[in-house]
Short mmCIF file of C-alpha atoms in Angstrom, two decimals:
data_model
loop_
_atom_site.label_atom_id
_atom_site.label_comp_id
_atom_site.label_asym_id
_atom_site.label_seq_id
_atom_site.Cartn_x
_atom_site.Cartn_y
_atom_site.Cartn_z
CA MET A 254 0.00 0.00 0.00
CA ARG A 255 1.35 3.41 -0.97
CA GLU A 256 2.23 5.71 1.94
CA GLU A 257 2.09 9.49 1.48
CA GLY A 258 5.26 11.44 2.15
CA LEU A 259 7.54 8.44 1.71
CA LEU A 260 10.26 8.12 -0.92
CA SER A 261 11.34 4.70 -2.19
CA LEU A 262 14.61 3.98 -3.96
CA CYS A 263 14.19 1.20 -6.54
CA MET A 264 17.16 -0.53 -8.17
CA ILE A 265 17.96 -3.67 -10.13
CA VAL A 266 21.42 -5.16 -9.67
CA LYS A 267 23.68 -8.05 -10.55
CA ASN A 268 27.27 -8.45 -9.35
CA GLU A 269 27.68 -4.80 -8.38
CA GLU A 270 29.94 -5.14 -5.33
CA ASN A 271 32.46 -2.71 -6.84
CA TRP A 272 29.87 0.04 -7.29
CA LEU A 273 26.95 -0.44 -4.92
CA THR A 274 28.51 0.99 -1.74
CA ARG A 275 29.32 4.27 -3.47
CA CYS A 276 25.76 4.52 -4.78
CA LEU A 277 23.93 3.69 -1.55
CA GLU A 278 26.26 5.84 0.56
CA SER A 279 25.23 8.84 -1.53
CA ILE A 280 21.50 8.36 -0.97
CA LYS A 281 21.00 6.35 2.24
CA ASP A 282 19.95 9.33 4.39
CA VAL A 283 17.46 10.73 1.89
CA VAL A 284 15.13 7.85 1.03
CA ASP A 285 12.70 6.08 3.34
CA GLU A 286 13.13 2.61 1.91
CA ILE A 287 15.51 0.83 -0.47
CA ILE A 288 14.12 -1.82 -2.79
CA ILE A 289 16.80 -3.96 -4.45
CA VAL A 290 15.87 -6.48 -7.15
CA ASP A 291 18.78 -8.89 -7.61
CA THR A 292 18.86 -10.76 -10.91
CA GLY A 293 21.47 -13.36 -10.00
CA SER A 294 24.46 -11.94 -8.13
CA THR A 295 27.27 -14.31 -7.20
CA ASP A 296 29.42 -11.74 -5.38
CA ARG A 297 28.78 -9.63 -2.23
CA THR A 298 26.12 -7.43 -3.84
CA LYS A 299 23.20 -8.67 -1.73
CA GLU A 300 25.25 -8.55 1.47
CA ILE A 301 26.16 -4.91 0.80
CA ALA A 302 22.53 -4.04 0.08
CA LEU A 303 21.39 -5.63 3.34
CA ASP A 304 24.06 -3.69 5.25
CA TYR A 305 22.32 -0.50 4.06
CA GLY A 306 18.92 -1.69 5.24
CA ALA A 307 17.63 -2.61 1.80
CA VAL A 308 14.82 -5.05 1.19
CA VAL A 309 16.29 -7.50 -1.34
CA PHE A 310 14.18 -9.54 -3.75
CA ASP A 311 15.60 -12.34 -5.88
CA TYR A 312 14.34 -12.18 -9.45
CA GLU A 313 14.81 -14.76 -12.18
CA TRP A 314 16.39 -12.94 -15.10
CA ASN A 315 14.37 -13.16 -18.34
CA ASP A 316 16.44 -10.93 -20.65
CA ASN A 317 14.13 -7.99 -19.98
CA PHE A 318 15.25 -4.96 -17.96
CA ALA A 319 11.79 -3.37 -17.91
CA ASP A 320 10.22 -6.46 -16.35
CA ALA A 321 12.81 -6.47 -13.57
CA ARG A 322 12.36 -2.75 -12.88
CA ASN A 323 8.58 -3.06 -12.85
CA PHE A 324 8.80 -5.93 -10.38
CA GLY A 325 10.70 -3.60 -8.07
CA LEU A 326 8.09 -0.85 -8.46
CA GLU A 327 5.41 -3.30 -7.36
CA GLN A 328 7.26 -3.80 -4.05
CA ALA A 329 7.65 -0.10 -3.26
CA LYS A 330 5.50 1.48 -0.55
CA GLY A 331 6.50 5.11 -1.05
CA GLU A 332 4.37 7.82 -2.62
CA TRP A 333 7.40 8.68 -4.77
CA ILE A 334 9.95 6.51 -6.58
CA LEU A 335 13.61 7.34 -7.17
CA TRP A 336 15.35 5.00 -9.59
CA LEU A 337 19.09 4.59 -9.84
CA ASP A 338 21.66 2.16 -11.18
CA ALA A 339 24.50 0.82 -9.06
CA ASP A 340 27.13 2.64 -11.15
CA GLU A 341 25.62 6.02 -10.25
CA GLU A 342 25.81 8.34 -7.26
CA ILE A 343 24.06 11.51 -6.19
CA GLU A 344 26.17 14.62 -5.66
CA ARG A 345 26.38 14.80 -1.86
CA LYS A 346 25.77 18.54 -1.54
CA ASP A 347 22.60 18.26 -3.66
CA ARG A 348 20.96 15.19 -2.24
CA GLU A 349 18.65 16.86 0.27
CA HIS A 350 16.90 18.59 -2.65
CA ILE A 351 15.62 15.23 -3.89
CA ARG A 352 12.84 15.41 -1.30
CA ASP A 353 11.73 18.77 -2.71
CA VAL A 354 9.31 16.87 -4.95
CA LEU A 355 7.28 15.98 -1.88
CA SER A 356 6.33 19.65 -1.46
CA HIS A 357 4.94 19.94 -5.01
CA PRO A 358 1.41 18.46 -4.83
CA GLU A 359 0.75 19.19 -8.52
CA CYS A 360 4.03 17.61 -9.63
CA TYR A 361 4.30 14.12 -11.14
CA PHE A 362 7.96 13.91 -12.19
CA GLY A 363 11.29 15.17 -10.96
CA ARG A 364 14.18 15.67 -13.35
CA MET A 365 17.84 16.02 -12.47
CA LYS A 366 21.08 16.62 -14.31
CA VAL A 367 22.90 13.41 -15.17
CA VAL A 368 26.64 13.60 -15.88
CA ASN A 369 27.61 10.66 -18.10
CA TYR A 370 31.38 10.19 -17.94
CA TYR A 371 33.38 8.61 -20.73
CA GLY A 372 37.03 7.64 -21.12
CA THR A 373 38.90 6.13 -18.17
CA PHE A 374 39.46 6.79 -14.47
CA PRO A 375 40.11 9.24 -12.94
CA VAL A 376 36.90 10.85 -14.13
CA SER A 377 36.83 14.40 -15.38
CA TYR A 378 33.82 16.65 -15.87
CA ASP A 379 35.48 17.77 -19.09
CA ARG A 380 35.04 14.22 -20.43
CA SER A 381 31.31 13.87 -20.03
CA HIS A 382 27.89 14.39 -21.57
CA LEU A 383 25.05 16.15 -19.74
CA MET A 384 21.32 15.60 -19.88
CA ASN A 385 18.32 16.12 -17.62
CA GLN A 386 16.51 12.86 -16.97
CA TYR A 387 13.29 11.79 -15.31
CA ARG A 388 14.54 10.01 -12.19
CA LEU A 389 11.71 10.68 -9.72
CA PHE A 390 8.05 9.91 -10.30
CA ARG A 391 4.88 9.28 -8.39
CA ASN A 392 4.19 5.68 -7.47
CA ASP A 393 1.36 5.14 -9.94
CA PRO A 394 0.47 1.61 -11.15
CA GLN A 395 -0.24 3.12 -14.58
CA LEU A 396 3.36 4.26 -14.95
CA ARG A 397 5.81 1.52 -15.79
CA PHE A 398 9.02 0.90 -17.73
CA ASP A 399 8.96 -0.46 -21.25
CA GLY A 400 11.71 -2.11 -23.28
CA ALA A 401 13.77 -5.25 -22.85
CA ILE A 402 16.92 -3.12 -22.98
CA HIS A 403 17.51 0.62 -22.57
CA GLU A 404 14.13 0.62 -20.86
CA GLN A 405 12.24 3.88 -20.57
CA LEU A 406 9.32 5.13 -18.52
CA GLU A 407 6.12 5.20 -20.55
CA ILE A 408 5.76 8.94 -20.05
CA GLU A 409 3.88 9.51 -23.32
CA LYS A 410 0.86 7.76 -21.81
CA LEU A 411 0.37 10.69 -19.43
CA ASN A 412 -1.02 14.09 -20.29
CA LEU A 413 1.76 16.19 -18.80
CA THR A 414 1.73 19.95 -18.29
CA SER A 415 4.50 22.33 -17.24
CA GLU A 416 3.29 21.93 -13.66
CA SER A 417 3.72 18.15 -13.91
CA VAL A 418 7.52 18.29 -13.95
CA VAL A 419 9.96 19.96 -11.60
CA VAL A 420 13.67 20.28 -12.41
CA LEU A 421 15.57 19.69 -9.19
CA PRO A 422 18.97 21.26 -8.38
CA VAL A 423 20.47 17.79 -8.14
CA THR A 424 23.39 16.26 -10.05
CA LEU A 425 23.69 12.54 -10.65
CA HIS A 426 27.05 11.06 -11.65
CA HIS A 427 26.92 8.07 -13.99
CA TYR A 428 30.05 5.96 -14.46
CA GLY A 429 28.59 3.14 -16.56
CA TYR A 430 30.10 4.37 -19.85
CA LEU A 431 33.67 4.45 -18.56
CA GLU A 432 35.86 1.93 -20.34
CA GLU A 433 36.56 0.03 -17.12
CA ALA A 434 32.85 -0.34 -16.34
CA ILE A 435 31.96 -1.50 -19.84
CA ALA A 436 34.72 -4.11 -19.83
CA GLU A 437 33.97 -5.29 -16.30
CA LYS A 438 30.31 -5.97 -17.00
CA GLY A 439 30.68 -7.23 -20.56
CA LYS A 440 28.11 -4.62 -21.57
CA LYS A 441 28.95 -4.59 -25.26
CA GLU A 442 28.34 -8.29 -25.80
CA ARG A 443 25.30 -8.43 -23.53
CA ASN A 444 23.65 -5.41 -25.12
CA MET A 445 24.22 -6.65 -28.65
CA LEU A 446 22.58 -9.99 -27.88
CA LEU A 447 19.56 -8.41 -26.20
CA LEU A 448 19.10 -5.83 -28.95
CA GLU A 449 19.37 -8.37 -31.75
CA LYS A 450 16.74 -10.47 -30.02
CA ALA A 451 14.40 -7.48 -29.57
CA LEU A 452 14.89 -6.36 -33.19
CA GLU A 453 13.43 -9.64 -34.42
CA ALA A 454 9.95 -8.27 -33.68
CA GLU A 455 8.43 -7.02 -36.93
CA ASP A 456 6.93 -3.82 -35.52
CA HIS A 457 9.69 -3.00 -33.06
CA ASP A 458 10.14 0.46 -31.58
CA PRO A 459 12.47 2.64 -33.71
CA TRP A 460 14.35 3.46 -30.50
CA LEU A 461 15.76 -0.07 -30.72
CA ASP A 462 17.38 0.76 -34.05
CA TYR A 463 18.95 3.82 -32.43
CA HIS A 464 20.31 1.79 -29.51
CA TYR A 465 21.58 -0.89 -31.89
CA ALA A 466 23.34 1.80 -33.92
CA SER A 467 24.93 3.07 -30.68
CA GLU A 468 26.26 -0.38 -29.87
CA LEU A 469 27.57 -0.84 -33.41
CA TYR A 470 29.35 2.48 -32.98
CA ARG A 471 30.93 1.27 -29.71
CA HIS A 472 32.06 -1.87 -31.57
CA GLU A 473 33.62 0.44 -34.20
CA ARG A 474 31.38 -1.01 -36.91
CA MET A 475 30.86 2.49 -38.26
CA ASN A 476 29.28 1.84 -41.65
CA GLU A 477 26.70 -0.50 -40.13
CA ALA A 478 26.06 2.01 -37.34
CA PHE A 479 25.44 4.77 -39.88
CA GLU A 480 22.99 2.63 -41.84
CA ARG A 481 21.12 1.64 -38.70
CA VAL A 482 20.76 5.17 -37.29
CA ASN A 483 19.30 6.22 -40.63
CA VAL A 484 16.85 3.33 -40.36
CA SER A 485 15.79 4.70 -36.97
CA ILE A 486 15.36 8.23 -38.34
CA GLY A 487 13.35 6.88 -41.27
CA SER A 488 11.09 4.86 -38.98
CA PHE A 489 10.27 7.89 -36.86
CA LEU A 490 9.50 9.93 -39.99
CA LYS A 491 7.38 7.11 -41.43
CA SER A 492 5.26 7.13 -38.28
CA GLN A 493 4.96 10.93 -38.66
CA LYS A 494 7.00 11.61 -35.55
CA LYS A 495 9.86 14.05 -35.20
CA PRO A 496 13.09 12.02 -34.85
CA PRO A 497 14.57 12.67 -31.39
CA SER A 498 17.67 14.84 -31.19
CA LEU A 499 19.78 11.91 -29.96
CA LEU A 500 19.51 10.29 -33.39
CA TYR A 501 21.04 13.27 -35.16
CA LYS A 502 23.79 13.56 -32.56
CA LEU A 503 24.70 9.92 -33.16
CA LYS A 504 24.46 10.25 -36.95
CA TYR A 505 26.97 13.08 -37.11
CA THR A 506 29.18 11.55 -34.43
CA ILE A 507 29.50 8.51 -36.69
CA LEU A 508 30.25 10.67 -39.73
CA MET A 509 32.98 12.46 -37.77
CA ALA A 510 34.46 9.08 -36.79
CA LEU A 511 34.39 7.98 -40.42
CA GLY A 512 36.02 11.20 -41.55
CA SER A 513 33.12 11.60 -43.98
CA TYR A 514 32.79 15.34 -43.58
CA GLU A 515 31.39 15.93 -47.04
CA GLY A 516 28.75 13.31 -46.24
CA GLY A 517 27.48 15.57 -43.49
CA TRP A 518 27.12 18.61 -45.72
CA PRO A 519 24.69 20.22 -46.19
CA SER A 520 22.32 17.74 -44.50
CA ILE A 521 23.36 18.86 -41.02
CA ASP A 522 21.55 22.14 -41.62
CA LEU A 523 18.30 20.16 -41.90
CA ALA A 524 18.94 18.64 -38.47
CA ILE A 525 19.75 22.08 -37.07
CA LYS A 526 16.43 23.40 -38.37
CA LEU A 527 14.72 20.75 -36.24
CA TYR A 528 16.86 21.52 -33.17
CA PRO A 529 18.21 25.06 -33.62
CA ASP A 530 19.51 25.40 -30.04
CA TYR A 531 21.34 22.06 -29.92
CA VAL A 532 24.96 23.14 -29.51
CA ASP A 533 26.41 19.74 -30.45
CA LEU A 534 24.93 19.92 -33.95
CA HIS A 535 26.40 23.39 -34.50
CA PHE A 536 29.73 22.11 -33.18
CA TYR A 537 29.72 19.27 -35.72
CA LYS A 538 28.78 21.74 -38.43
CA GLY A 539 31.84 23.80 -37.51
CA ILE A 540 34.09 20.75 -37.85
CA ILE A 541 32.55 19.93 -41.23
CA LEU A 542 33.09 23.49 -42.49
CA MET A 543 36.67 23.47 -41.22
CA SER A 544 37.40 20.20 -43.03
CA MET A 545 36.01 21.74 -46.22
CA LYS A 546 38.42 24.70 -45.79
CA LYS A 547 35.52 27.09 -45.24
CA LEU A 548 37.46 28.60 -42.36
CA PRO A 549 35.71 31.97 -41.80
CA GLU A 550 32.34 30.18 -41.84
CA ALA A 551 33.69 27.57 -39.42
CA ILE A 552 34.92 30.25 -37.01
CA GLU A 553 31.53 31.94 -37.14
CA THR A 554 29.87 28.61 -36.35
CA PHE A 555 32.15 27.87 -33.41
CA GLU A 556 31.56 31.39 -32.08
CA TYR A 557 27.83 30.67 -32.22
CA CYS A 558 28.50 27.53 -30.16
CA LEU A 559 30.00 29.81 -27.52
CA GLU A 560 26.85 31.96 -27.61
CA LEU A 561 24.64 28.91 -27.16
CA GLY A 562 26.72 27.53 -24.30
CA GLU A 563 26.02 24.17 -22.71
CA ASP A 564 23.04 24.92 -20.48
CA HIS A 565 20.57 22.98 -22.63
CA ALA A 566 20.12 19.87 -20.56
CA SER A 567 17.02 18.73 -22.46
CA TYR A 568 19.62 17.51 -24.99
CA LEU A 569 22.49 15.11 -24.50
CA THR A 570 25.22 17.75 -24.59
CA MET A 571 28.97 17.17 -24.78
CA VAL A 572 30.83 19.23 -22.21
CA GLY A 573 33.13 21.54 -24.15
CA ALA A 574 31.01 21.91 -27.29
CA GLY A 575 29.94 25.36 -26.16
CA SER A 576 33.16 26.29 -24.38
CA PHE A 577 36.74 24.99 -24.48
CA MET A 578 36.32 22.62 -27.45
CA ALA A 579 34.83 25.43 -29.54
CA TRP A 580 37.75 27.70 -28.60
CA TYR A 581 40.24 24.98 -29.54
CA TYR A 582 38.75 24.65 -33.03
CA ILE A 583 38.64 28.43 -33.42
CA GLY A 584 42.37 28.34 -32.73
CA THR A 585 42.83 25.55 -35.28
CA CYS A 586 41.00 27.57 -37.92
CA TYR A 587 43.09 30.67 -37.26
CA GLU A 588 46.26 28.60 -37.40
CA LEU A 589 45.21 27.21 -40.79
CA MET A 590 44.60 30.80 -41.88
CA GLU A 591 48.12 31.63 -40.61
CA ASP A 592 46.76 34.19 -38.17
CA LEU A 593 49.03 32.94 -35.39
CA PRO A 594 48.32 35.62 -32.74
CA LYS A 595 44.59 34.87 -32.84
CA ALA A 596 45.29 31.13 -32.88
CA GLU A 597 47.45 31.47 -29.76
CA GLU A 598 44.79 33.55 -28.01
CA ALA A 599 42.11 30.95 -28.78
CA TYR A 600 44.25 28.04 -27.58
CA ARG A 601 45.06 29.90 -24.35
CA THR A 602 41.37 30.58 -23.78
CA ALA A 603 40.60 26.88 -24.27
CA LEU A 604 43.21 25.98 -21.65
CA GLU A 605 41.88 28.59 -19.22
CA LEU A 606 38.47 26.92 -19.47
CA SER A 607 39.86 23.38 -19.29
CA ASP A 608 43.32 22.86 -17.89
CA SER A 609 43.09 19.18 -18.81
CA MET A 610 42.65 19.82 -22.54
CA GLU A 611 45.87 18.34 -23.90
CA GLN A 612 44.97 19.08 -27.53
CA ALA A 613 45.07 22.80 -26.86
CA ARG A 614 48.23 22.51 -24.76
CA GLU A 615 50.06 20.58 -27.49
CA ALA A 616 48.85 22.98 -30.20
CA LEU A 617 50.06 25.93 -28.14
CA GLN A 618 53.46 24.32 -27.54
CA LYS A 619 53.92 23.59 -31.25
CA LEU A 620 52.87 27.11 -32.11
CA SER A 621 55.34 28.58 -29.63
CA ALA A 622 58.13 26.35 -30.94
CA SER A 623 57.47 27.32 -34.55
CA THR A 624 57.36 31.05 -33.87
CA SER A 625 60.52 30.99 -31.74
CA ALA A 626 62.56 28.88 -34.17
CA PRO A 627 65.45 30.83 -35.77
CA GLU A 628 65.14 31.61 -39.46
CA ASN A 629 67.65 30.04 -41.91
#
C-alpha cells in the first residue's frame, strides 16, 4: 500500500559489489526505503545491500530490464519513486533537494542533471555528456518501464503539463560508460545480444534501431552504425514523428568518426532546423566546415557555439562543445589561416576553461616552438 510522504529507492542489480557501496552511501539518508531487485548476483552485492537496510528480492532474469524494474516498483511502498543504477551516485551537496518533490502536490515527475562520464578513471567533468533525466516519479500503477533493454518510462501515456515536472537542483554522476565499467560488465556483448533479439519483432520500436546503432558504434562497426541510425530516423518519420535529437547527434558523431565530412554537408543544416539550439549539432557543423576549408564560416559557427553555451540539458550535450572545445577549433582555424596571434589567443582561452585539454596545450606548444625557431 502506498504511503504518502515516503520516498522509495528502486534498483535492479547483478554483481555490483564494486559500485553499490558508493551509490547507496550517496543516498542512504534521503530515502525512506531501499528496494533492491537482484537478478542473479554471485558476489557480495546482496550482502552490501542488506548492510544498508535494503529489502532485497531475488528475481529470475528473463532478458528484460523493464520487467525487472517493474517488479521492483510493485514492491515499493512510497508515494514517490527514485530510480538509480548501481554505477551512479548523487552529488552529496545536492541530495537533500531530492525530497523537494514531496512539497509539489501538482508535480508528477522530478528531473535532475545526469553527468555521463566517458574515457577512463580518474573521471573528469570535461570528459562527459550532460542531460536532464526523469529520475523521480509518483508511485502510480499506470506508470511503468517499457523495453527489454535501454528501458524507458512510458511517459507519453500521461497528459503532462508544465506543472507536472519539476527540475531539481540535483546532479547525478553516472560511471557506466567508462571503459573500465563497460569491460567489467561485458556490456557490449550483452547489449548486442539483447538488442538483436528485440529487433526480431516485426513492428519494433524505432528506438531499438537507435540503440543498436549506438552499440555498433561502440564496436567500431561504423558503416553499419550509420545505416542503422538512418533506419531509426526513417522509422520515426514514417510514423509521422519528429526524430529525437539523440539520433542526429549519433548520426553526425559517426560521420565524424568515419572522416566523412562531405557526407554531413549540407544535411546537417536540416537537423539544425529541427533543433536550432542544440549546440552539439552546431559544433559538428563547424568541424565539417573546417574540413572543407571554409574557415571563416567555421569560425563563425564555433563562435555561435560559444553563444549557445552548454546549459541545454534537455539535450544530451557534450561538455566543451559550447566552451573549451569550440575555442580549440577556433584556434585551429586561425592557425590554418596563418593568423598565429589569434590562434594562440584561442588556444590559451581553451586551456583557461579546461586545464586538462591536452589538444590545446600541445597545439600551443607547437605554435610557440614554430614562432621561436630561428630563421635560416
